[in-house]
Coordinates of N, CA, C and O in Angstrom, one line a residue:
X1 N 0.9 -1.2 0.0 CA 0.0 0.0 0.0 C 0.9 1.2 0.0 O 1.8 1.2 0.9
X2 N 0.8 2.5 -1.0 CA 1.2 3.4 -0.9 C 1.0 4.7 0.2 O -0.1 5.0 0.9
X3 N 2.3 5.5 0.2 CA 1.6 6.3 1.6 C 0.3 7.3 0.6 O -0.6 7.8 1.3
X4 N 0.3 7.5 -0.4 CA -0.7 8.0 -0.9 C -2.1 7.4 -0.6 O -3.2 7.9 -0.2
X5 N -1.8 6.2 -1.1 CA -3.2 5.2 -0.6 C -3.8 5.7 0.6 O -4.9 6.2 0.6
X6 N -2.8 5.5 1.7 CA -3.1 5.7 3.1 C -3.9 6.5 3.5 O -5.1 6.4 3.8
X7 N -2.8 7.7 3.5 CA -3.7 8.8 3.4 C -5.1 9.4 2.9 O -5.9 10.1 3.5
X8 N -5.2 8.8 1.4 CA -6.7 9.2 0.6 C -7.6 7.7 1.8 O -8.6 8.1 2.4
X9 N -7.3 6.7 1.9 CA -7.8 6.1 3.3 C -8.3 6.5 4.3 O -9.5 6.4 4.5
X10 N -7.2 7.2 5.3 CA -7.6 8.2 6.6 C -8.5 9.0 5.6 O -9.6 8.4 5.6
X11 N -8.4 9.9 4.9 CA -9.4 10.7 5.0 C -10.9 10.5 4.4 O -11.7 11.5 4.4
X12 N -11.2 9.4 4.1 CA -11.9 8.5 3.7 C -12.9 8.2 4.9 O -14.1 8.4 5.0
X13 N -11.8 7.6 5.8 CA -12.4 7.3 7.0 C -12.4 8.1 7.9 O -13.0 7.9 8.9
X14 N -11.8 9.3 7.8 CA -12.7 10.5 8.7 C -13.5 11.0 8.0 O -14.6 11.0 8.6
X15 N -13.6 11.5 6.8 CA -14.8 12.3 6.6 C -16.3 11.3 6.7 O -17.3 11.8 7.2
X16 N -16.2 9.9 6.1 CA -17.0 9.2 6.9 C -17.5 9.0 8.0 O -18.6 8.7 8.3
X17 N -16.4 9.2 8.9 CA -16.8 9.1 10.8 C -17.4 10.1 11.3 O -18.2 10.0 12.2
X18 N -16.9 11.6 10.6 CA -17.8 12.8 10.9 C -19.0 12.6 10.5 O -19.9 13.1 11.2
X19 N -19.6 12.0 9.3 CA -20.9 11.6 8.8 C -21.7 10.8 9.8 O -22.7 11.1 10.3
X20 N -20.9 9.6 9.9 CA -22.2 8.9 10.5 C -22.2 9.4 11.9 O -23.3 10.0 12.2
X21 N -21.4 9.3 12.7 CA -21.3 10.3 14.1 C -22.8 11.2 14.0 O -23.8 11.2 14.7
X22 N -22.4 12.1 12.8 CA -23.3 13.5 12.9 C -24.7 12.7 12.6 O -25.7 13.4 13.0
X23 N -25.0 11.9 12.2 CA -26.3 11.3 12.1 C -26.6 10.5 12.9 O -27.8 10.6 13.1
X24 N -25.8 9.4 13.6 CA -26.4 9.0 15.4 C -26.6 9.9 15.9 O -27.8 9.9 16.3
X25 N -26.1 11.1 16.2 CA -26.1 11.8 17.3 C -27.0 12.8 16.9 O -27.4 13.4 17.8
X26 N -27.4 13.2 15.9 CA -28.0 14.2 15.8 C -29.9 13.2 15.4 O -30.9 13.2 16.0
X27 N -29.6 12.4 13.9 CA -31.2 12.3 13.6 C -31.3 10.5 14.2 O -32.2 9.7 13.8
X28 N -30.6 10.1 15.1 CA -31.0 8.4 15.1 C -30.7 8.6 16.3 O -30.2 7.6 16.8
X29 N -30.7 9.7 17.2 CA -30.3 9.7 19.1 C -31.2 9.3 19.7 O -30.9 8.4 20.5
X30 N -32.5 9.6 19.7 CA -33.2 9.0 20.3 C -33.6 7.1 20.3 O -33.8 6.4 21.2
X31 N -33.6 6.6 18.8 CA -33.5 5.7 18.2 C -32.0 4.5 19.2 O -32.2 3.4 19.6
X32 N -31.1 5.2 19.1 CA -30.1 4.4 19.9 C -30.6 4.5 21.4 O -30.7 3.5 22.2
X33 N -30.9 5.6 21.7 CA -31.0 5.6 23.3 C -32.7 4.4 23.5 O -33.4 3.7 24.3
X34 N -32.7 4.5 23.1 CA -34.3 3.9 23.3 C -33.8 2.5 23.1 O -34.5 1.8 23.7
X35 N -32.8 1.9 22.4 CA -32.4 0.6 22.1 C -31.2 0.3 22.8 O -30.6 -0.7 22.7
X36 N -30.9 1.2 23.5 CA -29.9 1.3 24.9 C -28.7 0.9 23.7 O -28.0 0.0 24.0
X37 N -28.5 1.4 22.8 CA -27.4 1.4 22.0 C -26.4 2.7 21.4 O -25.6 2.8 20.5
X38 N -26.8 3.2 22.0 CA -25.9 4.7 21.7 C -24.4 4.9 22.4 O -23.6 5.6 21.9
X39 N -24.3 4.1 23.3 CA -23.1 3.9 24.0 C -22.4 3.1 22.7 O -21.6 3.7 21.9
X40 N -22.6 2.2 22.6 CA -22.2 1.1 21.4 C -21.7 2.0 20.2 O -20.6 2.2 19.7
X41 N -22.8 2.5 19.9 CA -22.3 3.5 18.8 C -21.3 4.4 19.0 O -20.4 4.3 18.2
X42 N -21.1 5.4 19.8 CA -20.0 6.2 20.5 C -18.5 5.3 20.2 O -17.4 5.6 19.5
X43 N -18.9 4.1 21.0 CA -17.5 3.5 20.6 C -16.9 3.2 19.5 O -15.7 3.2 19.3
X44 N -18.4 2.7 18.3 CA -17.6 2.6 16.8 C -17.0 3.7 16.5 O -15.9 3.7 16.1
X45 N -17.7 5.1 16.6 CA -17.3 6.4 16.0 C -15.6 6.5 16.8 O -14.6 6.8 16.1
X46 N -15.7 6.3 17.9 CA -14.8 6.7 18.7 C -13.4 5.9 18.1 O -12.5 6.6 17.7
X47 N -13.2 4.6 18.0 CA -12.4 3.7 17.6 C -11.8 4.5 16.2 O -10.7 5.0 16.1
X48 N -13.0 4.4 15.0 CA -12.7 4.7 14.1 C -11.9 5.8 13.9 O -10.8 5.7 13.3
X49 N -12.4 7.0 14.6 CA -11.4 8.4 14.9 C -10.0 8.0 15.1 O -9.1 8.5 14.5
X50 N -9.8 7.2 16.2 CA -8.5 6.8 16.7 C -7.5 6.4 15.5 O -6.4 6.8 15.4
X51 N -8.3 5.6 14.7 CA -7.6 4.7 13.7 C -7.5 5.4 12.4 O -6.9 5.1 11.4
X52 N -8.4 6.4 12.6 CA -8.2 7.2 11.6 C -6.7 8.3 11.4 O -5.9 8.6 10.5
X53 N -7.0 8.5 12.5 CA -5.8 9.6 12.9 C -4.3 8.4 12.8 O -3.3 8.6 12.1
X54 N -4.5 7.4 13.5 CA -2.9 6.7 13.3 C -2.5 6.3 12.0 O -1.4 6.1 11.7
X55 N -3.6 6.2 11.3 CA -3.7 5.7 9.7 C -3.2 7.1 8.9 O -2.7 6.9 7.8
X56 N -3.3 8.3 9.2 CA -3.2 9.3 8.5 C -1.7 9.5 8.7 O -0.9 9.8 7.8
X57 N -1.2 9.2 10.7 CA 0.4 9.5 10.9 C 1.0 8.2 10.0 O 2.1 8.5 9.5
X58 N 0.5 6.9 9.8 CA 1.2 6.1 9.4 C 1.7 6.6 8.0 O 2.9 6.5 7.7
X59 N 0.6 7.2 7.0 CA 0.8 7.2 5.8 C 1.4 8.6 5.8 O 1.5 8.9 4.6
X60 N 1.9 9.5 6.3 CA 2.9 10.4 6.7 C 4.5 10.0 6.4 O 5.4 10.1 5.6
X61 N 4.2 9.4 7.9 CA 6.0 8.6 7.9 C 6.4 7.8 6.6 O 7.6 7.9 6.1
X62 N 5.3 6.6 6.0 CA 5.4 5.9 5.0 C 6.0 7.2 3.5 O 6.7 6.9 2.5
X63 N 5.4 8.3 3.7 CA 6.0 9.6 2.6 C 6.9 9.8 3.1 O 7.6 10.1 2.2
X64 N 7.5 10.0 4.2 CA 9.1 10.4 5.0 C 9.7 9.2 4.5 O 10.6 9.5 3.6
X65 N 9.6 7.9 4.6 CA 10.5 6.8 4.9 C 10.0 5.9 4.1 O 9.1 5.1 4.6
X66 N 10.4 5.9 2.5 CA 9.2 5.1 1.9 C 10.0 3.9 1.7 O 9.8 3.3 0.7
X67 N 11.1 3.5 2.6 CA 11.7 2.0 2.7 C 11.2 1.3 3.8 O 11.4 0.1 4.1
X68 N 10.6 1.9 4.3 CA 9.5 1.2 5.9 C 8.3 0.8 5.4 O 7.3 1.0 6.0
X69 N 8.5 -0.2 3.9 CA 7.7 -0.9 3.3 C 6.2 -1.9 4.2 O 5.1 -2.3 3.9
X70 N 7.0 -1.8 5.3 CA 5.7 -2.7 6.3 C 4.8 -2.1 6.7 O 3.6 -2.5 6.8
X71 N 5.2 -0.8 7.0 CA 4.1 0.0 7.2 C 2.4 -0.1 7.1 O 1.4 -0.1 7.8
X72 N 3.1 -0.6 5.3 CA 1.6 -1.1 4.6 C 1.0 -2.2 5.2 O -0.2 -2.5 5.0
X73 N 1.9 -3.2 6.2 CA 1.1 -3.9 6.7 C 0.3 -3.5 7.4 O -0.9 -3.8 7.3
X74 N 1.0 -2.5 8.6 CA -0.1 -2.0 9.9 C -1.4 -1.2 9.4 O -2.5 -1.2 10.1
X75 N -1.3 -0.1 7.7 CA -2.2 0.1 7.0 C -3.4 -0.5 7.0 O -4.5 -0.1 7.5
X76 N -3.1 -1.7 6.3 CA -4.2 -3.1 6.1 C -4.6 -3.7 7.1 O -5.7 -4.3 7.1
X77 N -3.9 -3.7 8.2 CA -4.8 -4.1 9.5 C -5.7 -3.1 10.1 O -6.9 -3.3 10.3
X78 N -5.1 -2.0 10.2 CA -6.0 -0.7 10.6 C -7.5 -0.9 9.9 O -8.7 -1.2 10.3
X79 N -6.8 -0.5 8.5 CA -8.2 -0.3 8.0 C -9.2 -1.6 8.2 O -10.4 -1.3 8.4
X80 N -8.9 -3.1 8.2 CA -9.9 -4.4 8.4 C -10.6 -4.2 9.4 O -11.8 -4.4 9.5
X81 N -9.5 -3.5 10.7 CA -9.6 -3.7 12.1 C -11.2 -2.7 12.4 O -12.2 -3.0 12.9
X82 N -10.7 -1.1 11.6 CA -11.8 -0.5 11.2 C -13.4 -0.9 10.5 O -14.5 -0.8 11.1
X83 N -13.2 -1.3 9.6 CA -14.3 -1.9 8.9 C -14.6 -3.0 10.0 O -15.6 -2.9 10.7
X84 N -14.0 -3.9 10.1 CA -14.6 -5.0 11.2 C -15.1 -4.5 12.3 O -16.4 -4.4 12.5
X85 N -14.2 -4.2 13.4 CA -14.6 -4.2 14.3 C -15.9 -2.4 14.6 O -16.8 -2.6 15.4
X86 N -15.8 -1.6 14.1 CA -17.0 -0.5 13.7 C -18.2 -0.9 12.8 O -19.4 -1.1 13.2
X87 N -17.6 -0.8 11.5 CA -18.2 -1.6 10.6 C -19.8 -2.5 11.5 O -21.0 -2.2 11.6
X88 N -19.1 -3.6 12.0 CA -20.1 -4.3 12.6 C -20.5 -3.6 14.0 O -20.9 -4.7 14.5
X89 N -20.6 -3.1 14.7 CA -20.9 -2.2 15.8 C -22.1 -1.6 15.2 O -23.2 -2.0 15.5
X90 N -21.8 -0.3 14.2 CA -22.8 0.1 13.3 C -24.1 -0.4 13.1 O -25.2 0.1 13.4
X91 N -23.7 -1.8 12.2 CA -24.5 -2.1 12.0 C -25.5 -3.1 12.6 O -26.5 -3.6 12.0
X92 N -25.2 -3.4 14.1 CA -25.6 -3.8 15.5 C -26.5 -2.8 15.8 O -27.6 -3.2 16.1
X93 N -26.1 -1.6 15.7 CA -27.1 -0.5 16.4 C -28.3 0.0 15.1 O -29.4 0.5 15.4
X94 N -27.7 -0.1 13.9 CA -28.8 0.4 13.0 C -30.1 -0.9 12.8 O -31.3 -0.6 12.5
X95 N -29.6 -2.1 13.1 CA -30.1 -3.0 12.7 C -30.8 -3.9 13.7 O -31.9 -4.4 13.6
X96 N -29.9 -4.1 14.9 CA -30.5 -4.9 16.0 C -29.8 -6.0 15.9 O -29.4 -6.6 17.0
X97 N -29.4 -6.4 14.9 CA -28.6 -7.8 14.8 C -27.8 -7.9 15.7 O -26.8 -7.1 15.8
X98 N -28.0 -9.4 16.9 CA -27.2 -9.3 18.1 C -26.2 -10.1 17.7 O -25.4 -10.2 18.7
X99 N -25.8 -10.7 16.7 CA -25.2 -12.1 16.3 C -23.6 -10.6 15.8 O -22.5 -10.5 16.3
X100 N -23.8 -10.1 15.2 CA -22.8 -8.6 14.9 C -22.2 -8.8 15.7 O -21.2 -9.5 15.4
X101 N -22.3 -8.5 17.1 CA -21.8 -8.7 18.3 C -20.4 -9.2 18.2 O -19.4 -8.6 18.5
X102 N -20.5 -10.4 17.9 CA -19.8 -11.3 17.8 C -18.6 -11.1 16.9 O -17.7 -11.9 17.2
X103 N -18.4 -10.4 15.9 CA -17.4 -10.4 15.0 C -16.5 -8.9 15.5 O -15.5 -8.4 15.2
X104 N -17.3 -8.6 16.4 CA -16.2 -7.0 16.6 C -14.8 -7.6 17.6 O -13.9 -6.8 17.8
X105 N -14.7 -8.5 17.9 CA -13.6 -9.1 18.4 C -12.4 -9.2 18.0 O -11.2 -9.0 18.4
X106 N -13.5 -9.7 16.4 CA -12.4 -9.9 15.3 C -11.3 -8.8 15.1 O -10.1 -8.9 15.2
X107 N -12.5 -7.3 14.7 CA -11.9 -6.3 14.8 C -11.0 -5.9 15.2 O -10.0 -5.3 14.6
X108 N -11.2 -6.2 16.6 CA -10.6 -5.7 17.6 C -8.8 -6.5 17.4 O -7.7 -5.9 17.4
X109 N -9.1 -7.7 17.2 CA -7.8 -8.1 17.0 C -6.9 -7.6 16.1 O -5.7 -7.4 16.3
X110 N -7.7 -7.3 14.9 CA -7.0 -6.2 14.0 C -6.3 -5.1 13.8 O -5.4 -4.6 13.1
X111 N -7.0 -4.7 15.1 CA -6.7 -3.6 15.3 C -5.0 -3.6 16.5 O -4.1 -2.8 16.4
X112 N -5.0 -4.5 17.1 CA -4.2 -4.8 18.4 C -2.8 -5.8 17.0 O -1.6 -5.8 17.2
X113 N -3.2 -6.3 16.2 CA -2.5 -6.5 15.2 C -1.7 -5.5 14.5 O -0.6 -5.9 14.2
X114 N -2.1 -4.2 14.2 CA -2.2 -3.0 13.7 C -0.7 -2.0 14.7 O 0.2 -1.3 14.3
X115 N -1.0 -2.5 15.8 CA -0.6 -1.7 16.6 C 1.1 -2.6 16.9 O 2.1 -2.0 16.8
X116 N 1.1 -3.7 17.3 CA 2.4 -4.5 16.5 C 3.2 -4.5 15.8 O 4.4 -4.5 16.0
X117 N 2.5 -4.4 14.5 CA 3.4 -4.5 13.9 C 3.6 -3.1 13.3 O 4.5 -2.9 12.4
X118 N 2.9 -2.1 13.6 CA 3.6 -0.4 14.0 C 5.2 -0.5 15.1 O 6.3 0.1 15.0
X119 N 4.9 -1.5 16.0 CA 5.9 -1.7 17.1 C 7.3 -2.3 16.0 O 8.4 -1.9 16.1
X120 N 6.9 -3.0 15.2 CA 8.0 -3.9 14.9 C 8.7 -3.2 13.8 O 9.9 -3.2 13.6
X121 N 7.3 -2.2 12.7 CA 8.1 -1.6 11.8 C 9.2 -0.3 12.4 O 10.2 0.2 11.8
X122 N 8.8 0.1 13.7 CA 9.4 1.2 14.2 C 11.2 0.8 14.6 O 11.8 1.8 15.1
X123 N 11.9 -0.3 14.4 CA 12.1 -1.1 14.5 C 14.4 -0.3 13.3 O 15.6 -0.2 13.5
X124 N 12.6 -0.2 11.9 CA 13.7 0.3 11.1 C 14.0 2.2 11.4 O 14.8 2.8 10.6
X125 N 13.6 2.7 12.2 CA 13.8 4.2 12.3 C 15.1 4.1 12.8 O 15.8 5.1 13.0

């Protein structure tokens, strides 16, 4: 993955996260609170933000250091880790589907994957 990729990525996935964010909270708030799922939601938005932002410094440094070829690994976990473990959060709270539940783990591992091998590519600085 290029640090260009990356980048057009993060911003992908923020200007997305500002979207759906602004639409739980603003036209589906009552809708989550009433399904005692607004907390749930908070945290996809919230995750995503996080990963957004490390995804934007990753694809930074990957333009500083474009022999820190692994980079692209921690990229591609970020973003799965994103889509998975949000991704299905999301769609837990828009939907009801309790079985969702169950795959944000996945995510999560992705994401804690993500963060590794950030540790290991740091490695070549």
């Amino acid at each position: 993955m290029t640090a260009r990729l990356i980048i057009q990525l993060a911003a992908l996935l923020g200007g997305s996260g500002v979207a759906i964010g602004a639409f739980g909270a603003h036209g589906l708030r009552k809708m989550l609170e009433a399904s005692g799922r607004f907390d749930t939601f908070e945290t996809a938005v919230r995750y995503q933000f996080y990963h957004t932002l490390a995804l934007l410094a990753v694809g930074i440094l990957l333009a500083l250091r474009p022999e820190m070829k692994s980079l692209s690994t921690t990229a591609w976990l970020w973003l799965g880790g994103v889509i998975i473990f949000s991704g299905s959060l999301y769609t837990l709270c828009f939907t009801g589907i309790t079985k969702l539940g169950a795959v944000a783990p996945l995510g999560g591992l992705l994401l804690i994957a993500g963060w590794i091998s950030l540790l290991l590519a740091a490695r070549q600085i």
